Amino acid sequence: MKKFIYKHGGNIFDYSKRLNVLPEEIIDSSASLVPFSTPKFLLKALKKELKDKNFRYYPEKNFQELRKTIGDFHGIDPENIMPGNGASELITWIGYEASQSGINCLTPPCFSDYERSLNCWNANYIFDELPKNWSSKNPQTFPLLPNADVLWITNPHNPTGQLWSQDSLKRLLLTYKLIICDEAFLSITPEGEKESLISLVKDFDNLIVIRSLTKLFSIAGLRLGYIISNPKLINKLILKRDPWPLNAFAIQAGITLLGNKKEYTVWTKKIHKWVNTEKSWMSSKISTINQLLVLDSSTNFFLVKSKQSMIPNIKYLANKGILIRGCSSFRSLSDKWVRISIQKHSQNKKIVSAIQNSFK
Ligand SMILES: Cc1ncc(COP(=O)(O)O)c(C=O)c1O
């Protein structure tokens, strides 16, 4: 079996040092973040935070204001919410609960952090691979019914970009002891929110939904995510973790982004339009390259399969300051696969042209 390799995209600072260029000169298509400048309303709030110097004090106990803002945004009680230092920190704590709940199942190819977390707690886990061909229609039915107690789902799935239907996931809640549904990319995905499981948390105690603000607002460096689950589980995890896992700026960012529904809606509409337009432009261009097959995706990244190893192409692009995500570290994929996330149109043109040249 493939060894566990812990690898992420988004190594922009490493490459800027290696190539001796500024980070903003790198086109990073290896991490799937929106490529636009930080929204003005967020910058304003962060500047105010700096001016007011509230960061001199410990953050509010239990993040009451942030939890209330998130609760109001989703129409759920603050008791159901635990904010965290990015979804990744929360995945670590969920792994603790999952390790106590029986046999876990991961569905490769999938985000490597789940396995990292399960290893932290010596959890029992198995794999059930997702089929490598899928419908171009989204949402689609979740295709697996693994023999396990705990099922980890990503919606939309990373790295395939498949969007699972809420109906098909709801059925799984009747079968498994615990369902963990990572919705880190759902808000960025056009028509994605309709498939969210958040509204089911009040009816199902065996559900944990993971959300992240990293991708939609490109705030990977601020670190901000949250989970939504039953209050008993939330309180159990709160008692285990650090007393102040979020810093003052991340808290302010969360209150600002989710507390301004009008600004949030304007931003999200712009992002969905960009995803639809650029994804179809880019995939149609890359599809014209003989060696490559572009796979359908619902969101801002997609998989590409080559007839041969993509390692030379990845290196060629990296030397030109363009990063794409090689997939050899994903279980069930190989060096013939890459994941590409869409950027601004001018950058997408450069990526496409560099990929074309890398085959010459
Ligand atoms: C599916 C998935 N979940 C969670 C995360 C982590 O998000 P965060 O930046 O909030 O820790 C990522 C990051 O790439 C991801 O791909």
mmCIF file of C-alpha atoms and ligand atoms in Angstrom:
data_model
loop_
_atom_site.group_PDB
_atom_site.id
_atom_site.type_symbol
_atom_site.label_atom_id
_atom_site.label_comp_id
_atom_site.label_asym_id
_atom_site.label_seq_id
_atom_site.Cartn_x
_atom_site.Cartn_y
_atom_site.Cartn_z
ATOM 1 C CA MET A 1 0.000 0.000 0.000
ATOM 2 C CA LYS A 2 1.140 3.552 -0.737
ATOM 3 C CA LYS A 3 2.985 5.176 2.172
ATOM 4 C CA PHE A 4 1.211 8.099 3.815
ATOM 5 C CA ILE A 5 2.645 11.290 2.338
ATOM 6 C CA TYR A 6 1.622 14.541 3.905
ATOM 7 C CA LYS A 7 1.681 17.088 1.119
ATOM 8 C CA HIS A 8 -0.171 20.283 0.276
ATOM 9 C CA GLY A 9 -0.199 22.768 -2.560
ATOM 10 C CA GLY A 10 0.312 26.478 -1.977
ATOM 11 C CA ASN A 11 4.072 26.544 -1.302
ATOM 12 C CA ILE A 12 4.326 30.036 -2.685
ATOM 13 C CA PHE A 13 6.980 31.334 -0.284
ATOM 14 C CA ASP A 14 9.326 28.388 -0.959
ATOM 15 C CA TYR A 15 9.150 28.990 -4.691
ATOM 16 C CA SER A 16 9.501 32.759 -4.449
ATOM 17 C CA LYS A 17 12.769 32.179 -2.551
ATOM 18 C CA ARG A 18 13.893 29.455 -4.949
ATOM 19 C CA LEU A 19 13.231 31.593 -8.033
ATOM 20 C CA ASN A 20 14.237 34.835 -6.319
ATOM 21 C CA VAL A 21 10.988 36.598 -7.209
ATOM 22 C CA LEU A 22 8.234 38.218 -5.141
ATOM 23 C CA PRO A 23 5.412 35.907 -3.955
ATOM 24 C CA GLU A 24 2.911 37.889 -6.066
ATOM 25 C CA GLU A 25 4.932 37.102 -9.183
ATOM 26 C CA ILE A 26 4.173 33.401 -8.744
ATOM 27 C CA ILE A 27 0.968 32.045 -10.284
ATOM 28 C CA ASP A 28 -0.165 29.564 -7.676
ATOM 29 C CA SER A 29 -2.594 27.150 -9.206
ATOM 30 C CA SER A 30 -1.640 24.424 -6.728
ATOM 31 C CA ALA A 31 -3.756 25.780 -3.845
ATOM 32 C CA SER A 32 -7.376 26.457 -4.680
ATOM 33 C CA LEU A 33 -7.842 29.995 -3.355
ATOM 34 C CA VAL A 34 -9.718 32.819 -5.082
ATOM 35 C CA PRO A 35 -7.150 34.985 -6.916
ATOM 36 C CA PHE A 36 -8.764 38.383 -6.219
ATOM 37 C CA SER A 37 -7.602 41.109 -3.805
ATOM 38 C CA THR A 38 -8.908 40.911 -0.267
ATOM 39 C CA PRO A 39 -12.429 42.422 -0.017
ATOM 40 C CA LYS A 40 -12.288 46.070 1.094
ATOM 41 C CA PHE A 41 -14.769 45.585 3.947
ATOM 42 C CA LEU A 42 -12.479 42.955 5.457
ATOM 43 C CA LEU A 43 -9.342 45.085 5.104
ATOM 44 C CA LYS A 44 -11.132 47.975 6.806
ATOM 45 C CA ALA A 45 -12.096 45.788 9.772
ATOM 46 C CA LEU A 46 -8.559 44.387 10.108
ATOM 47 C CA LYS A 47 -7.058 47.899 10.016
ATOM 48 C CA LYS A 48 -9.472 48.966 12.745
ATOM 49 C CA GLU A 49 -8.450 45.944 14.820
ATOM 50 C CA LEU A 50 -4.811 47.019 14.472
ATOM 51 C CA LYS A 51 -5.649 50.629 15.395
ATOM 52 C CA ASP A 52 -7.792 49.709 18.403
ATOM 53 C CA LYS A 53 -5.081 47.320 19.623
ATOM 54 C CA ASN A 54 -7.609 44.897 21.071
ATOM 55 C CA PHE A 55 -5.087 42.176 20.360
ATOM 56 C CA ARG A 56 -3.384 43.225 23.607
ATOM 57 C CA TYR A 57 -6.017 41.248 25.511
ATOM 58 C CA TYR A 58 -6.946 37.578 25.550
ATOM 59 C CA PRO A 59 -9.785 36.921 23.104
ATOM 60 C CA GLU A 60 -13.338 36.614 24.399
ATOM 61 C CA LYS A 61 -13.906 33.394 26.318
ATOM 62 C CA ASN A 62 -15.450 30.739 24.071
ATOM 63 C CA PHE A 63 -15.605 33.216 21.161
ATOM 64 C CA GLN A 64 -19.209 34.153 21.999
ATOM 65 C CA GLU A 65 -19.546 36.983 19.471
ATOM 66 C CA LEU A 66 -17.987 34.998 16.634
ATOM 67 C CA ARG A 67 -20.130 31.944 17.415
ATOM 68 C CA LYS A 68 -23.247 34.112 17.494
ATOM 69 C CA THR A 69 -22.330 35.689 14.133
ATOM 70 C CA ILE A 70 -21.745 32.280 12.534
ATOM 71 C CA GLY A 71 -24.969 30.998 14.116
ATOM 72 C CA ASP A 72 -27.003 33.945 12.782
ATOM 73 C CA PHE A 73 -25.454 33.467 9.353
ATOM 74 C CA HIS A 74 -26.484 29.817 9.109
ATOM 75 C CA GLY A 75 -29.651 30.026 11.245
ATOM 76 C CA ILE A 76 -28.353 27.723 13.992
ATOM 77 C CA ASP A 77 -27.563 28.048 17.701
ATOM 78 C CA PRO A 78 -24.082 29.266 18.766
ATOM 79 C CA GLU A 79 -23.879 26.135 20.982
ATOM 80 C CA ASN A 80 -23.638 24.062 17.798
ATOM 81 C CA ILE A 81 -20.529 25.914 16.611
ATOM 82 C CA MET A 82 -16.817 25.657 17.341
ATOM 83 C CA PRO A 83 -14.558 28.083 15.441
ATOM 84 C CA GLY A 84 -10.973 27.032 14.858
ATOM 85 C CA ASN A 85 -7.556 28.016 13.615
ATOM 86 C CA GLY A 86 -8.469 26.919 10.091
ATOM 87 C CA ALA A 87 -10.391 23.765 9.227
ATOM 88 C CA SER A 88 -7.110 21.881 9.661
ATOM 89 C CA GLU A 89 -7.000 22.448 13.418
ATOM 90 C CA LEU A 90 -10.599 21.277 13.681
ATOM 91 C CA ILE A 91 -9.848 18.178 11.607
ATOM 92 C CA THR A 92 -7.254 17.267 14.236
ATOM 93 C CA TRP A 93 -9.876 17.428 17.013
ATOM 94 C CA ILE A 94 -12.514 15.642 14.968
ATOM 95 C CA GLY A 95 -9.962 12.860 14.544
ATOM 96 C CA TYR A 96 -10.029 12.411 18.311
ATOM 97 C CA GLU A 97 -13.797 11.862 18.297
ATOM 98 C CA ALA A 98 -13.548 9.652 15.213
ATOM 99 C CA SER A 99 -10.861 7.517 16.862
ATOM 100 C CA GLN A 100 -13.303 6.785 19.715
ATOM 101 C CA SER A 101 -16.154 5.865 17.372
ATOM 102 C CA GLY A 102 -14.944 2.654 15.677
ATOM 103 C CA ILE A 103 -13.586 2.006 12.206
ATOM 104 C CA ASN A 104 -13.119 5.075 10.032
ATOM 105 C CA CYS A 105 -13.320 5.081 6.259
ATOM 106 C CA LEU A 106 -11.492 7.491 3.946
ATOM 107 C CA THR A 107 -12.348 7.651 0.252
ATOM 108 C CA PRO A 108 -9.185 8.167 -1.839
ATOM 109 C CA PRO A 109 -8.200 10.204 -3.593
ATOM 110 C CA CYS A 110 -8.930 12.597 -0.714
ATOM 111 C CA PHE A 111 -7.484 15.430 1.364
ATOM 112 C CA SER A 112 -4.446 14.081 3.252
ATOM 113 C CA ASP A 113 -5.223 15.887 6.514
ATOM 114 C CA TYR A 114 -7.878 13.336 7.463
ATOM 115 C CA GLU A 115 -5.275 10.614 7.558
ATOM 116 C CA ARG A 116 -2.835 12.853 9.435
ATOM 117 C CA SER A 117 -5.486 13.465 12.064
ATOM 118 C CA LEU A 118 -6.427 9.785 12.389
ATOM 119 C CA ASN A 119 -2.741 8.913 12.799
ATOM 120 C CA CYS A 120 -2.464 11.496 15.623
ATOM 121 C CA TRP A 121 -4.980 9.518 17.667
ATOM 122 C CA ASN A 122 -3.998 5.976 16.578
ATOM 123 C CA ALA A 123 -7.434 5.544 15.038
ATOM 124 C CA ASN A 124 -8.524 2.474 13.077
ATOM 125 C CA TYR A 125 -9.143 3.302 9.463
ATOM 126 C CA ILE A 126 -9.700 1.723 6.066
ATOM 127 C CA PHE A 127 -9.930 3.034 2.496
ATOM 128 C CA ASP A 128 -12.682 2.717 -0.070
ATOM 129 C CA GLU A 129 -11.647 4.282 -3.370
ATOM 130 C CA LEU A 130 -13.908 6.556 -5.347
ATOM 131 C CA PRO A 131 -14.397 5.350 -8.940
ATOM 132 C CA LYS A 132 -12.138 7.315 -11.299
ATOM 133 C CA ASN A 133 -14.840 8.110 -13.840
ATOM 134 C CA TRP A 134 -17.835 10.194 -12.957
ATOM 135 C CA SER A 135 -20.784 12.073 -14.317
ATOM 136 C CA SER A 136 -20.431 15.606 -15.643
ATOM 137 C CA LYS A 137 -23.752 16.406 -13.938
ATOM 138 C CA ASN A 138 -23.679 17.932 -10.472
ATOM 139 C CA PRO A 139 -24.872 17.324 -7.818
ATOM 140 C CA GLN A 140 -24.307 13.582 -8.065
ATOM 141 C CA THR A 141 -25.050 10.616 -5.814
ATOM 142 C CA PHE A 142 -22.321 9.657 -3.365
ATOM 143 C CA PRO A 143 -21.246 6.310 -4.858
ATOM 144 C CA LEU A 144 -19.912 4.310 -1.890
ATOM 145 C CA LEU A 145 -21.351 2.462 1.094
ATOM 146 C CA PRO A 146 -18.222 1.327 2.966
ATOM 147 C CA ASN A 147 -18.330 -1.173 5.781
ATOM 148 C CA ALA A 148 -17.242 1.146 8.607
ATOM 149 C CA ASP A 149 -18.550 3.145 11.568
ATOM 150 C CA VAL A 150 -17.275 6.584 10.626
ATOM 151 C CA LEU A 151 -17.314 8.013 7.113
ATOM 152 C CA TRP A 152 -15.276 11.057 6.064
ATOM 153 C CA ILE A 153 -16.843 12.943 3.143
ATOM 154 C CA THR A 154 -15.636 16.051 1.316
ATOM 155 C CA ASN A 155 -18.288 18.096 -0.471
ATOM 156 C CA PRO A 156 -17.341 19.082 -3.095
ATOM 157 C CA HIS A 157 -14.683 16.414 -3.128
ATOM 158 C CA ASN A 158 -11.026 17.427 -3.212
ATOM 159 C CA PRO A 159 -9.274 16.701 -5.622
ATOM 160 C CA THR A 160 -12.021 15.493 -8.019
ATOM 161 C CA GLY A 161 -14.413 18.444 -7.654
ATOM 162 C CA GLN A 162 -17.501 16.197 -7.528
ATOM 163 C CA LEU A 163 -20.463 17.776 -5.754
ATOM 164 C CA TRP A 164 -22.488 15.230 -3.767
ATOM 165 C CA SER A 165 -26.232 15.668 -3.482
ATOM 166 C CA GLN A 166 -27.640 16.423 -0.043
ATOM 167 C CA ASP A 167 -30.197 13.640 -0.567
ATOM 168 C CA SER A 168 -27.555 10.965 -1.109
ATOM 169 C CA LEU A 169 -25.589 12.128 1.946
ATOM 170 C CA LYS A 170 -28.690 12.325 4.125
ATOM 171 C CA ARG A 171 -29.265 8.600 3.553
ATOM 172 C CA LEU A 172 -25.786 7.865 4.903
ATOM 173 C CA LEU A 173 -26.680 9.566 8.181
ATOM 174 C CA LEU A 174 -29.078 6.697 8.857
ATOM 175 C CA THR A 175 -26.308 4.110 8.365
ATOM 176 C CA TYR A 176 -23.162 5.399 10.064
ATOM 177 C CA LYS A 177 -22.295 6.078 13.684
ATOM 178 C CA LEU A 178 -20.587 9.289 12.633
ATOM 179 C CA ILE A 179 -20.530 11.244 9.374
ATOM 180 C CA ILE A 180 -17.892 13.955 8.973
ATOM 181 C CA CYS A 181 -18.658 16.223 6.037
ATOM 182 C CA ASP A 182 -15.950 18.699 5.048
ATOM 183 C CA GLU A 183 -17.579 21.605 3.201
ATOM 184 C CA ALA A 184 -14.377 23.675 2.876
ATOM 185 C CA PHE A 185 -15.090 24.415 -0.815
ATOM 186 C CA LEU A 186 -18.885 24.490 -0.755
ATOM 187 C CA SER A 187 -19.330 28.255 -0.547
ATOM 188 C CA ILE A 188 -17.044 28.775 -3.559
ATOM 189 C CA THR A 189 -18.977 26.248 -5.641
ATOM 190 C CA PRO A 190 -21.812 27.568 -7.815
ATOM 191 C CA GLU A 191 -25.095 25.991 -6.618
ATOM 192 C CA GLY A 192 -23.087 24.367 -3.829
ATOM 193 C CA GLU A 193 -24.877 25.671 -0.720
ATOM 194 C CA LYS A 194 -28.066 23.790 -1.659
ATOM 195 C CA GLU A 195 -26.211 20.552 -0.907
ATOM 196 C CA SER A 196 -24.931 21.616 2.528
ATOM 197 C CA LEU A 197 -25.650 19.355 5.497
ATOM 198 C CA ILE A 198 -25.681 22.228 8.007
ATOM 199 C CA SER A 199 -29.486 22.300 8.242
ATOM 200 C CA LEU A 200 -29.439 18.589 9.238
ATOM 201 C CA VAL A 201 -27.247 19.086 12.316
ATOM 202 C CA LYS A 202 -30.257 19.775 14.543
ATOM 203 C CA ASP A 203 -31.826 16.425 13.581
ATOM 204 C CA PHE A 204 -28.713 14.238 13.494
ATOM 205 C CA ASP A 205 -26.359 13.980 16.471
ATOM 206 C CA ASN A 206 -24.008 11.810 14.398
ATOM 207 C CA LEU A 207 -23.040 14.630 12.024
ATOM 208 C CA ILE A 208 -20.074 17.006 12.027
ATOM 209 C CA VAL A 209 -19.895 19.642 9.286
ATOM 210 C CA ILE A 210 -16.564 21.370 8.650
ATOM 211 C CA ARG A 211 -16.435 24.835 7.067
ATOM 212 C CA SER A 212 -13.535 27.086 6.142
ATOM 213 C CA LEU A 213 -13.299 30.735 5.124
ATOM 214 C CA THR A 214 -9.813 30.195 3.664
ATOM 215 C CA LYS A 215 -10.744 29.521 0.042
ATOM 216 C CA LEU A 216 -13.651 31.862 -0.623
ATOM 217 C CA PHE A 217 -11.899 34.973 0.701
ATOM 218 C CA SER A 218 -8.285 33.917 0.133
ATOM 219 C CA ILE A 219 -7.328 34.334 3.784
ATOM 220 C CA ALA A 220 -5.189 31.206 4.105
ATOM 221 C CA GLY A 221 -2.710 33.059 6.318
ATOM 222 C CA LEU A 222 -5.345 34.269 8.797
ATOM 223 C CA ARG A 223 -6.481 30.699 9.613
ATOM 224 C CA LEU A 224 -10.228 30.551 10.123
ATOM 225 C CA GLY A 225 -12.721 27.719 9.995
ATOM 226 C CA TYR A 226 -15.520 26.256 12.127
ATOM 227 C CA ILE A 227 -17.387 23.063 12.762
ATOM 228 C CA ILE A 228 -21.082 22.599 13.296
ATOM 229 C CA SER A 229 -22.317 19.648 15.322
ATOM 230 C CA ASN A 230 -24.345 18.737 18.415
ATOM 231 C CA PRO A 231 -23.602 20.857 21.543
ATOM 232 C CA LYS A 232 -22.476 17.836 23.592
ATOM 233 C CA LEU A 233 -19.704 17.014 21.156
ATOM 234 C CA ILE A 234 -18.780 20.683 20.705
ATOM 235 C CA ASN A 235 -18.376 21.092 24.491
ATOM 236 C CA LYS A 236 -16.317 17.923 24.738
ATOM 237 C CA LEU A 237 -13.871 19.210 22.120
ATOM 238 C CA ILE A 238 -13.759 22.736 23.580
ATOM 239 C CA LEU A 239 -12.589 21.271 26.902
ATOM 240 C CA LYS A 240 -9.727 19.419 25.206
ATOM 241 C CA ARG A 241 -8.192 22.121 23.015
ATOM 242 C CA ASP A 242 -5.997 25.152 23.688
ATOM 243 C CA PRO A 243 -7.764 27.938 25.568
ATOM 244 C CA TRP A 244 -7.174 30.549 22.789
ATOM 245 C CA PRO A 245 -6.785 28.789 19.441
ATOM 246 C CA LEU A 246 -7.893 31.800 17.349
ATOM 247 C CA ASN A 247 -6.117 35.146 17.290
ATOM 248 C CA ALA A 248 -7.809 38.559 17.461
ATOM 249 C CA PHE A 249 -7.488 39.211 13.696
ATOM 250 C CA ALA A 250 -9.012 35.892 12.674
ATOM 251 C CA ILE A 251 -11.909 36.461 15.087
ATOM 252 C CA GLN A 252 -12.507 39.938 13.671
ATOM 253 C CA ALA A 253 -12.315 38.563 10.130
ATOM 254 C CA GLY A 254 -14.994 35.962 10.913
ATOM 255 C CA ILE A 255 -17.324 38.506 12.531
ATOM 256 C CA THR A 256 -16.877 40.873 9.586
ATOM 257 C CA LEU A 257 -17.201 38.359 6.748
ATOM 258 C CA LEU A 258 -20.214 36.494 8.084
ATOM 259 C CA GLY A 259 -21.783 39.489 9.838
ATOM 260 C CA ASN A 260 -22.204 41.455 6.576
ATOM 261 C CA LYS A 261 -24.607 39.326 4.589
ATOM 262 C CA LYS A 262 -25.010 41.914 1.839
ATOM 263 C CA GLU A 263 -21.257 42.182 1.177
ATOM 264 C CA TYR A 264 -20.930 38.399 1.486
ATOM 265 C CA THR A 265 -23.622 37.846 -1.145
ATOM 266 C CA VAL A 266 -22.105 40.353 -3.589
ATOM 267 C CA TRP A 267 -18.682 38.705 -3.203
ATOM 268 C CA THR A 268 -20.016 35.157 -3.564
ATOM 269 C CA LYS A 269 -21.995 36.006 -6.712
ATOM 270 C CA LYS A 270 -18.850 37.442 -8.298
ATOM 271 C CA ILE A 271 -16.882 34.329 -7.370
ATOM 272 C CA HIS A 272 -19.493 31.922 -8.750
ATOM 273 C CA LYS A 273 -19.601 33.802 -12.044
ATOM 274 C CA TRP A 274 -15.798 33.636 -12.245
ATOM 275 C CA VAL A 275 -15.779 29.887 -11.474
ATOM 276 C CA ASN A 276 -18.313 29.140 -14.216
ATOM 277 C CA THR A 277 -16.630 31.285 -16.860
ATOM 278 C CA GLU A 278 -12.979 30.499 -16.236
ATOM 279 C CA LYS A 279 -13.428 26.803 -15.516
ATOM 280 C CA SER A 280 -15.117 26.166 -18.842
ATOM 281 C CA TRP A 281 -12.600 28.368 -20.715
ATOM 282 C CA MET A 282 -9.617 26.665 -19.148
ATOM 283 C CA SER A 283 -10.849 23.107 -19.397
ATOM 284 C CA SER A 284 -11.769 23.574 -23.055
ATOM 285 C CA LYS A 285 -8.262 24.914 -23.817
ATOM 286 C CA ILE A 286 -6.444 22.180 -21.896
ATOM 287 C CA SER A 287 -8.657 19.533 -23.520
ATOM 288 C CA THR A 288 -7.167 20.424 -26.889
ATOM 289 C CA ILE A 289 -3.779 19.095 -25.739
ATOM 290 C CA ASN A 290 -3.522 15.603 -27.146
ATOM 291 C CA GLN A 291 -1.930 13.924 -24.154
ATOM 292 C CA LEU A 292 -4.384 15.320 -21.591
ATOM 293 C CA LEU A 293 -7.847 14.413 -20.393
ATOM 294 C CA VAL A 294 -9.690 17.051 -18.330
ATOM 295 C CA LEU A 295 -12.167 15.683 -15.785
ATOM 296 C CA ASP A 296 -15.412 17.456 -14.944
ATOM 297 C CA SER A 297 -15.601 19.445 -11.734
ATOM 298 C CA SER A 298 -18.250 21.523 -9.970
ATOM 299 C CA THR A 299 -15.813 23.951 -8.441
ATOM 300 C CA ASN A 300 -12.682 26.121 -8.830
ATOM 301 C CA PHE A 301 -10.236 23.259 -9.462
ATOM 302 C CA PHE A 302 -10.205 20.217 -11.686
ATOM 303 C CA LEU A 303 -8.175 17.089 -12.278
ATOM 304 C CA VAL A 304 -6.239 16.442 -15.442
ATOM 305 C CA LYS A 305 -4.944 13.016 -16.458
ATOM 306 C CA SER A 306 -1.981 12.590 -18.767
ATOM 307 C CA LYS A 307 -0.877 9.601 -20.819
ATOM 308 C CA GLN A 308 2.542 9.904 -19.204
ATOM 309 C CA SER A 309 4.161 11.225 -16.012
ATOM 310 C CA MET A 310 3.482 14.935 -15.462
ATOM 311 C CA ILE A 311 6.591 15.435 -13.325
ATOM 312 C CA PRO A 312 8.654 17.017 -16.169
ATOM 313 C CA ASN A 313 5.722 19.333 -17.018
ATOM 314 C CA ILE A 314 5.263 20.335 -13.358
ATOM 315 C CA LYS A 315 8.977 21.189 -13.143
ATOM 316 C CA TYR A 316 8.882 23.113 -16.425
ATOM 317 C CA LEU A 317 5.987 25.216 -15.132
ATOM 318 C CA ALA A 318 7.547 25.723 -11.678
ATOM 319 C CA ASN A 319 10.702 27.114 -13.268
ATOM 320 C CA LYS A 320 8.486 29.666 -14.970
ATOM 321 C CA GLY A 321 6.828 30.582 -11.651
ATOM 322 C CA ILE A 322 3.628 28.600 -12.273
ATOM 323 C CA LEU A 323 2.629 26.037 -9.648
ATOM 324 C CA ILE A 324 0.192 23.222 -10.318
ATOM 325 C CA ARG A 325 -0.546 20.376 -7.918
ATOM 326 C CA GLY A 326 1.077 17.064 -8.781
ATOM 327 C CA CYS A 327 -1.138 14.262 -7.478
ATOM 328 C CA SER A 328 1.328 11.448 -6.795
ATOM 329 C CA SER A 329 0.885 11.986 -3.043
ATOM 330 C CA PHE A 330 -2.851 11.271 -3.280
ATOM 331 C CA ARG A 331 -3.716 7.643 -2.627
ATOM 332 C CA SER A 332 -5.163 6.024 -5.775
ATOM 333 C CA LEU A 333 -3.684 8.694 -8.080
ATOM 334 C CA SER A 334 -0.206 8.778 -9.617
ATOM 335 C CA ASP A 335 2.299 11.127 -11.231
ATOM 336 C CA LYS A 336 0.097 11.102 -14.360
ATOM 337 C CA TRP A 337 -2.458 13.272 -12.571
ATOM 338 C CA VAL A 338 -2.405 16.976 -11.750
ATOM 339 C CA ARG A 339 -4.912 19.284 -10.102
ATOM 340 C CA ILE A 340 -5.250 22.773 -11.516
ATOM 341 C CA SER A 341 -7.092 25.573 -9.813
ATOM 342 C CA ILE A 342 -8.437 28.439 -11.882
ATOM 343 C CA GLN A 343 -6.976 31.932 -11.575
ATOM 344 C CA LYS A 344 -7.695 35.343 -13.143
ATOM 345 C CA HIS A 345 -8.190 35.175 -16.911
ATOM 346 C CA SER A 346 -4.780 36.691 -17.757
ATOM 347 C CA GLN A 347 -3.099 34.143 -15.469
ATOM 348 C CA ASN A 348 -5.149 31.269 -16.883
ATOM 349 C CA LYS A 349 -3.902 32.208 -20.352
ATOM 350 C CA LYS A 350 -0.311 31.962 -19.092
ATOM 351 C CA ILE A 351 -0.970 28.607 -17.406
ATOM 352 C CA VAL A 352 -2.550 27.131 -20.541
ATOM 353 C CA SER A 353 0.230 28.393 -22.774
ATOM 354 C CA ALA A 354 2.939 27.070 -20.389
ATOM 355 C CA ILE A 355 1.254 23.640 -20.271
ATOM 356 C CA GLN A 356 1.099 23.583 -24.081
ATOM 357 C CA ASN A 357 4.803 24.518 -24.297
ATOM 358 C CA SER A 358 5.745 21.926 -21.676
ATOM 359 C CA PHE A 359 4.732 19.198 -24.167
ATOM 360 C CA LYS A 360 6.826 20.588 -27.032
HETATM 361 C C1 LIG B 1 -10.898 19.647 1.630
HETATM 362 C C2 LIG B 1 -10.140 20.578 2.507
HETATM 363 N N1 LIG B 1 -10.546 20.761 3.771
HETATM 364 C C3 LIG B 1 -9.899 21.588 4.601
HETATM 365 C C4 LIG B 1 -8.775 22.279 4.179
HETATM 366 C C5 LIG B 1 -8.045 23.159 5.150
HETATM 367 O O1 LIG B 1 -8.609 24.430 5.197
HETATM 368 P P1 LIG B 1 -8.066 25.532 6.216
HETATM 369 O O2 LIG B 1 -7.197 26.455 5.445
HETATM 370 O O3 LIG B 1 -9.308 26.192 6.730
HETATM 371 O O4 LIG B 1 -7.312 24.824 7.291
HETATM 372 C C6 LIG B 1 -8.314 22.131 2.883
HETATM 373 C C7 LIG B 1 -7.108 22.834 2.430
HETATM 374 O O5 LIG B 1 -6.616 22.661 1.348
HETATM 375 C C8 LIG B 1 -9.011 21.253 2.023
HETATM 376 O O6 LIG B 1 -8.605 21.050 0.769
#
